[in-house]
Amino acid sequence: MGVEGIGARVARKEDARFITGLGRYVDDMVVPGMKHAAFVRSPHAHAEITGIDVAEAKKMPGVIGVLTGKELKTDGIGNLICGWMVHSKDGSPMKMGAWSPLAVDRVRYVGDAVAIVVAETRGQARDAAEAVQVSYEEKAAVTDAVEALKDGAPQLHPEAEGNLIYDWEIGDAKATDAAIAEAAHVTRLKLVNNRLVPNAMEPRAALGHYDKAEDHYTCWTTSQNPHVARLVMSAFYNVAPENKLRVIAPDVGGGFGSKIFIYPEEIVCLWASKKTGVPVKWVADRTESFMTDAHGRDHHSEVQLAFDADNRMTALKVDTIANFGAYMSLFSSSVPTYLYATLLSGQYDIPAIHCNVRAVYTNTAPVDAYRGAGRPEATYVVERTVETAARELGLSPAELRRKNFIREFPHQTPVIMNYDAGDYETSLKAAMEAADYDGFAARRAEAEKRGRLRGIGMSCYIEACGIAPSAAVGSLGAGVGLWESAEVRVNAAGTIEVLTGSHSHGQGHETTFSQLVAERFGVPIDSVSIVHGDTDKVQMGMGTYGSRSGAVGMSAIVKALDKVEAKAKKVAAHLLEADEGDIVIENGEVKVAGTDNALPWFQVALAAYTAHNLPEGMEPGLKEGAFYDPTNFTFPAGCYVCEVEVDPETGHTEIVQFVAADDFGNIINPMIVEGQVHGGIAQGVGQALLEGCRYDAESGQLITASYMDYTMPRAGDLPSFKVSTSNTPCPGNPLGIKGCGEAGAIGSPPAVINAITDAIGNNDLTMPATPQTVWRALKAAH
């Protein structure tokens, strides 16, 4: 490990511009002649559109154009799609209802886009949007997925009878039912995983520019995967041919999954630019973000976990109803199926597992991936149930987990996944020691003297990251491959550019990717530039989500570096008149091993480009590309311990200690990893204690449409975290890394809720555990 290489705690290069206000986001982009857009949105959760009158709006000051869904359809712009096919257990394909970027005849949730107004200023566009007269025939709405399945519920799409998108299953139902019937003990729970609003710091934004002279489109957008956006907008939405469409995702202020998807706004802004002849920019306000960003979670599950007489798990049965909102978003179908049910084995050796998932339309915002995407929902189901089982069996939660841990690898679960490596005992031990688990009884007694109820909870999570290989996910219905690409360009002066298909929106790629290069060639990281986010600059890539940038994106870089290194050694061997096998690259020099016969790195690079003295037949230059398709998922895992104190008079919960012990395999930058874990835990605590998206059941209005009603975690809600890592390297990629970006959000919610239920003596507690919710559960228990 060098000072700036793999394993070093290097300060983030990109932060210099961010903390000085020099980051460049979509809203900072200015194009000559640029105008501003506002969307006319439905005030109703469910209604027929009987007429749209734009006459008055067109007359208003500054208005350049007012466009509707009928015009959009006349121009051949396609409907938004879901890109992952899932089949019901009877073999029928999922029922995908039509989602027009601008609604034509029906709106299905509050915020559904109906028209776009383009004007000189943002204020003028908004004023004119309010002047557009839309006539609606309001219909009954349904916002709860369980209610949407009942007879007589409002029907959202003609394609989906009874609002059912698919009825899917995985595992062996007969074996699972038989094991439950024969069990010595069965723990049964009903669990709700609450709906969340992503709330990235930067709202979504789009700037569409059609250049008539070049017949070319450019879209600046807040995207986690600009190449996928270009592919989908060209191949499926008919916005523009792929070779005539450039998509740029500049600095992006957080995503958490919500910026993976292609939304109506970027499609419409590009189309509107061509229709009006001016560049069109739209930036969401926060209420628009609450209403229209893809939400997360929203599962209702019934769980049965069976044990034999020796307290070993024999079967797990889960029945889940997943709320998809009004339309199927880009990857929504995969979240409660292949990203959720396949992780239900957790860290445990469970012989029989069966999961049934029903996906349902409701009159709410579309639901898709949110930090963890299915893995937090699976962990919540498993870890809430295991902790409850321990209490019912009169066992230590730690000992029950130990008894059932998987200890031999690779391990084939009953639900597709093949775990390649892990050491769950080490994480459990590290977390318990850091939390002084054995000393908890004394702390509980002390708290009781102060009139407080103290509880401790545990969560042992596992997740699947680096979603791949492409052939495997393709066989499961994915519409795209999930490989990654890289190109490494060594310039003539020895500086290096890495072009990556991954996208950074807070992960620190400009630092960690540079460390990888510094480790290989011994060059300063300041001589390495990371280029991403522009489809005209960077080769096709699949973007960033699912904690894949390290395991997949960096592995592609390693493959490209291998090629660069091999060529550089050939050049150096020729110049130094040495055997290629004796050449090593160290500390910015290319040298003959064991001698002082060396060339500076820049001199080798220059020789490759001057081409005055190259080996016979060698092409000039020092630039190589690579694609990497993993052989398996990676499987980060860990143990979290949360300790709380509850005020029995008010139900207020204080987290007094939180410990996280994670196994991420090899780590490139420990400081960045710790930051990712801290952020993930904060989001998980937010879900457990504070955050909950609510719709009015009758009108379908979003009740929590601002920070006045939707509570985000603040610094005072969080303790100082104790974090540590262990290391079982991943055998499936060249770096041995697993991914760390989502772990905190996956493992923390069940740890928090397990701690509160331990404190109040009632396992029946739903998230968010607000003071009122906790107080009611406490009173019910006593």
Coordinates of C-alpha atoms in Angstrom, one line a residue, residues 394-644:
G394 CA -36.2 -17.9 25.7
L395 CA -32.8 -17.8 24.0
S396 CA -30.2 -15.1 23.6
P397 CA -30.7 -13.5 20.2
A398 CA -26.9 -13.8 19.6
E399 CA -26.9 -17.5 20.5
L400 CA -29.9 -18.3 18.3
R401 CA -28.1 -16.6 15.4
R402 CA -24.9 -18.4 16.1
K403 CA -26.6 -21.8 16.1
N404 CA -28.0 -21.2 12.6
F405 CA -25.2 -19.3 10.9
I406 CA -23.9 -20.6 7.5
R407 CA -20.3 -21.7 8.2
E408 CA -19.2 -23.4 5.0
F409 CA -18.7 -21.7 1.7
P410 CA -19.7 -21.6 -1.1
H411 CA -23.2 -22.0 0.1
Q412 CA -26.2 -22.6 -2.1
T413 CA -29.4 -21.1 -0.7
P414 CA -32.9 -22.5 -1.6
V415 CA -33.6 -19.1 -3.3
I416 CA -31.1 -18.9 -6.2
M417 CA -28.2 -17.1 -4.4
N418 CA -24.8 -18.9 -4.0
Y419 CA -22.9 -17.2 -1.2
D420 CA -19.2 -17.3 -2.2
A421 CA -17.5 -16.2 1.1
G422 CA -18.2 -15.0 4.5
D423 CA -17.4 -15.1 8.2
Y424 CA -20.5 -14.1 10.2
E425 CA -19.2 -15.1 13.5
T426 CA -16.4 -12.6 13.4
S427 CA -18.8 -9.7 12.7
L428 CA -21.1 -10.8 15.4
K429 CA -18.3 -11.1 17.9
A430 CA -16.9 -7.7 16.9
A431 CA -20.2 -6.0 17.3
M432 CA -21.0 -7.5 20.6
E433 CA -17.6 -6.6 22.1
A434 CA -17.8 -3.0 20.8
A435 CA -21.3 -2.7 22.3
D436 CA -20.4 -4.3 25.6
Y437 CA -23.3 -6.6 25.0
D438 CA -22.6 -8.6 28.2
G439 CA -22.8 -5.4 30.3
F440 CA -26.2 -4.5 29.0
A441 CA -28.1 -5.8 32.1
A442 CA -26.4 -3.4 34.3
R443 CA -27.1 -0.5 32.0
R444 CA -30.7 -1.4 31.8
A445 CA -31.0 -1.5 35.6
E446 CA -29.4 1.9 35.9
A447 CA -31.8 3.4 33.3
E448 CA -34.7 1.9 35.2
K449 CA -33.7 3.9 38.2
R450 CA -34.0 7.0 36.1
G451 CA -37.4 6.1 34.9
R452 CA -36.3 5.0 31.5
L453 CA -36.8 1.8 29.6
R454 CA -33.6 0.5 28.0
G455 CA -33.5 -2.0 25.2
I456 CA -30.9 -3.7 22.9
G457 CA -31.4 -5.0 19.5
M458 CA -29.4 -6.9 16.9
S459 CA -29.4 -7.3 13.2
C460 CA -27.3 -9.6 11.1
Y461 CA -27.7 -8.6 7.5
I462 CA -26.5 -9.9 4.2
E463 CA -26.9 -8.2 0.8
A464 CA -26.1 -9.0 -2.8
C465 CA -24.2 -6.3 -4.7
G466 CA -22.6 -5.8 -8.1
I467 CA -25.8 -7.2 -9.7
A468 CA -24.6 -9.7 -12.3
P469 CA -23.5 -11.7 -14.3
S470 CA -25.4 -10.4 -17.3
A471 CA -26.4 -13.8 -18.6
A472 CA -27.9 -14.7 -15.2
V473 CA -29.9 -11.5 -14.8
G474 CA -30.9 -11.8 -18.4
S475 CA -32.4 -15.2 -17.7
L476 CA -34.3 -13.7 -14.8
G477 CA -35.8 -11.0 -17.0
A478 CA -33.4 -8.1 -17.0
G479 CA -33.6 -6.0 -20.2
V480 CA -30.0 -4.9 -20.2
G481 CA -26.6 -6.4 -19.3
L482 CA -25.1 -5.4 -16.0
W483 CA -21.4 -5.4 -16.9
E484 CA -19.2 -2.3 -16.7
S485 CA -16.7 -0.6 -18.9
A486 CA -13.4 1.4 -18.5
E487 CA -10.8 3.0 -20.7
V488 CA -7.4 4.1 -19.4
R489 CA -5.6 6.7 -21.3
V490 CA -2.0 7.4 -20.5
N491 CA -1.1 10.8 -22.0
A492 CA 2.2 11.6 -23.6
A493 CA 3.4 13.4 -20.5
G494 CA 2.5 10.5 -18.3
T495 CA -0.7 11.9 -16.8
I496 CA -3.6 9.4 -16.8
E497 CA -7.3 9.7 -17.6
V498 CA -9.7 7.0 -16.6
L499 CA -13.0 6.9 -18.5
T500 CA -15.6 4.9 -16.5
G501 CA -19.1 3.9 -17.2
S502 CA -19.8 4.1 -13.5
H503 CA -21.3 7.4 -12.2
S504 CA -20.3 9.3 -9.1
H505 CA -23.0 11.1 -7.1
G506 CA -21.5 11.2 -3.7
Q507 CA -19.5 7.9 -3.6
G508 CA -16.0 9.5 -4.0
H509 CA -15.1 7.8 -7.3
E510 CA -12.7 10.5 -8.2
T511 CA -10.6 9.6 -5.2
T512 CA -10.9 5.8 -4.9
F513 CA -10.6 5.2 -8.7
S514 CA -7.4 7.4 -8.7
Q515 CA -6.0 5.4 -5.7
L516 CA -6.3 2.2 -7.8
V517 CA -4.2 3.8 -10.6
A518 CA -1.7 5.2 -8.1
E519 CA -1.3 1.8 -6.5
R520 CA -0.6 0.2 -9.9
F521 CA 1.8 2.8 -11.4
G522 CA 3.2 4.6 -8.4
V523 CA 2.0 8.0 -9.7
P524 CA 0.4 10.8 -7.6
I525 CA -3.4 10.7 -7.5
D526 CA -3.4 14.3 -8.6
S527 CA -2.0 13.2 -12.0
V528 CA -5.0 10.9 -12.5
S529 CA -8.3 12.3 -13.8
I530 CA -11.6 10.4 -13.6
V531 CA -14.0 11.1 -16.5
H532 CA -17.7 10.0 -16.2
G533 CA -21.2 11.0 -16.9
D534 CA -21.1 12.1 -20.5
T535 CA -22.1 9.7 -23.3
D536 CA -20.1 11.7 -25.9
K537 CA -16.9 11.3 -23.9
V538 CA -17.2 7.9 -22.2
Q539 CA -17.8 4.6 -23.8
M540 CA -21.1 2.8 -23.1
G541 CA -21.5 1.9 -19.4
M542 CA -24.2 0.8 -17.1
G543 CA -23.9 3.4 -14.3
T544 CA -24.0 3.2 -10.6
Y545 CA -26.5 1.5 -8.3
G546 CA -26.6 -1.7 -6.2
S547 CA -23.1 -0.9 -4.7
R548 CA -21.6 -2.0 -8.0
S549 CA -19.0 0.7 -8.7
G550 CA -16.3 -1.0 -6.8
A551 CA -16.9 -4.6 -7.5
V552 CA -17.9 -4.1 -11.1
G553 CA -16.7 -0.7 -12.2
M554 CA -13.3 -0.9 -10.6
S555 CA -12.8 -4.4 -11.9
A556 CA -13.2 -3.1 -15.4
I557 CA -10.6 -0.5 -14.6
V558 CA -8.3 -3.3 -13.3
K559 CA -8.7 -5.1 -16.6
A560 CA -7.8 -2.0 -18.6
L561 CA -4.8 -1.3 -16.3
D562 CA -3.6 -4.8 -16.9
K563 CA -3.4 -4.1 -20.6
V564 CA -1.7 -0.7 -20.1
E565 CA 0.8 -2.3 -17.8
A566 CA 1.6 -5.0 -20.2
K567 CA 2.2 -2.6 -23.1
A568 CA 4.2 -0.2 -20.9
K569 CA 6.5 -3.1 -19.8
K570 CA 7.0 -4.1 -23.4
V571 CA 8.0 -0.5 -24.3
A572 CA 10.3 -0.3 -21.3
A573 CA 11.9 -3.6 -21.9
H574 CA 12.7 -2.6 -25.5
L575 CA 14.2 0.8 -24.3
L576 CA 16.2 -0.7 -21.4
E577 CA 17.3 -3.7 -23.5
A578 CA 16.0 -6.1 -20.8
D579 CA 13.7 -9.1 -20.7
E580 CA 10.1 -8.1 -20.4
G581 CA 9.6 -10.5 -17.5
D582 CA 12.2 -8.6 -15.5
I583 CA 10.4 -5.3 -15.8
V584 CA 8.5 -3.9 -12.7
I585 CA 6.7 -0.6 -12.2
E586 CA 7.4 1.0 -8.8
N587 CA 7.2 4.5 -7.4
G588 CA 6.6 6.2 -10.7
E589 CA 9.5 4.3 -12.4
V590 CA 9.6 1.4 -14.9
K591 CA 12.7 -0.5 -14.1
V592 CA 14.6 -3.7 -14.3
A593 CA 13.9 -5.6 -11.1
G594 CA 16.8 -5.6 -8.6
T595 CA 18.8 -2.9 -10.5
D596 CA 18.9 0.8 -10.8
N597 CA 18.3 0.6 -14.5
A598 CA 15.1 2.5 -14.8
L599 CA 13.0 5.0 -16.7
P600 CA 10.6 7.6 -15.3
W601 CA 6.9 6.7 -16.0
F602 CA 6.5 9.8 -18.1
Q603 CA 9.4 8.8 -20.3
V604 CA 7.8 5.5 -21.1
A605 CA 4.5 7.2 -21.9
L606 CA 6.3 9.7 -24.2
A607 CA 8.2 7.0 -26.0
A608 CA 4.8 5.3 -26.7
Y609 CA 3.6 8.4 -28.4
T610 CA 6.7 9.7 -30.2
A611 CA 7.0 6.1 -31.6
H612 CA 10.7 6.7 -32.5
N613 CA 11.9 3.5 -30.9
L614 CA 9.1 0.9 -30.3
P615 CA 9.3 -2.8 -30.6
E616 CA 8.7 -4.0 -34.1
G617 CA 5.1 -4.2 -35.0
M618 CA 3.8 -2.3 -32.0
E619 CA 1.2 0.4 -32.5
P620 CA 1.9 3.8 -31.0
G621 CA 0.0 5.1 -28.0
L622 CA -0.8 3.9 -24.5
K623 CA -4.5 3.6 -24.2
E624 CA -6.6 0.5 -23.4
G625 CA -10.2 -0.3 -22.8
A626 CA -12.0 -3.2 -21.1
F627 CA -15.4 -4.5 -20.2
Y628 CA -16.0 -6.6 -17.0
D629 CA -18.9 -8.9 -16.4
P630 CA -18.8 -10.5 -13.0
T631 CA -19.2 -14.2 -12.4
N632 CA -21.4 -13.8 -9.4
F633 CA -22.9 -11.2 -7.0
T634 CA -20.8 -10.1 -4.1
F635 CA -22.2 -10.6 -0.6
P636 CA -21.3 -8.0 2.0
A637 CA -22.5 -8.9 5.5
G638 CA -22.3 -7.7 9.0
C639 CA -23.8 -7.3 12.4
Y640 CA -25.4 -4.2 13.9
V641 CA -26.3 -3.6 17.5
C642 CA -28.5 -0.7 18.6
E643 CA -29.2 0.4 22.2
V644 CA -32.1 2.7 23.0

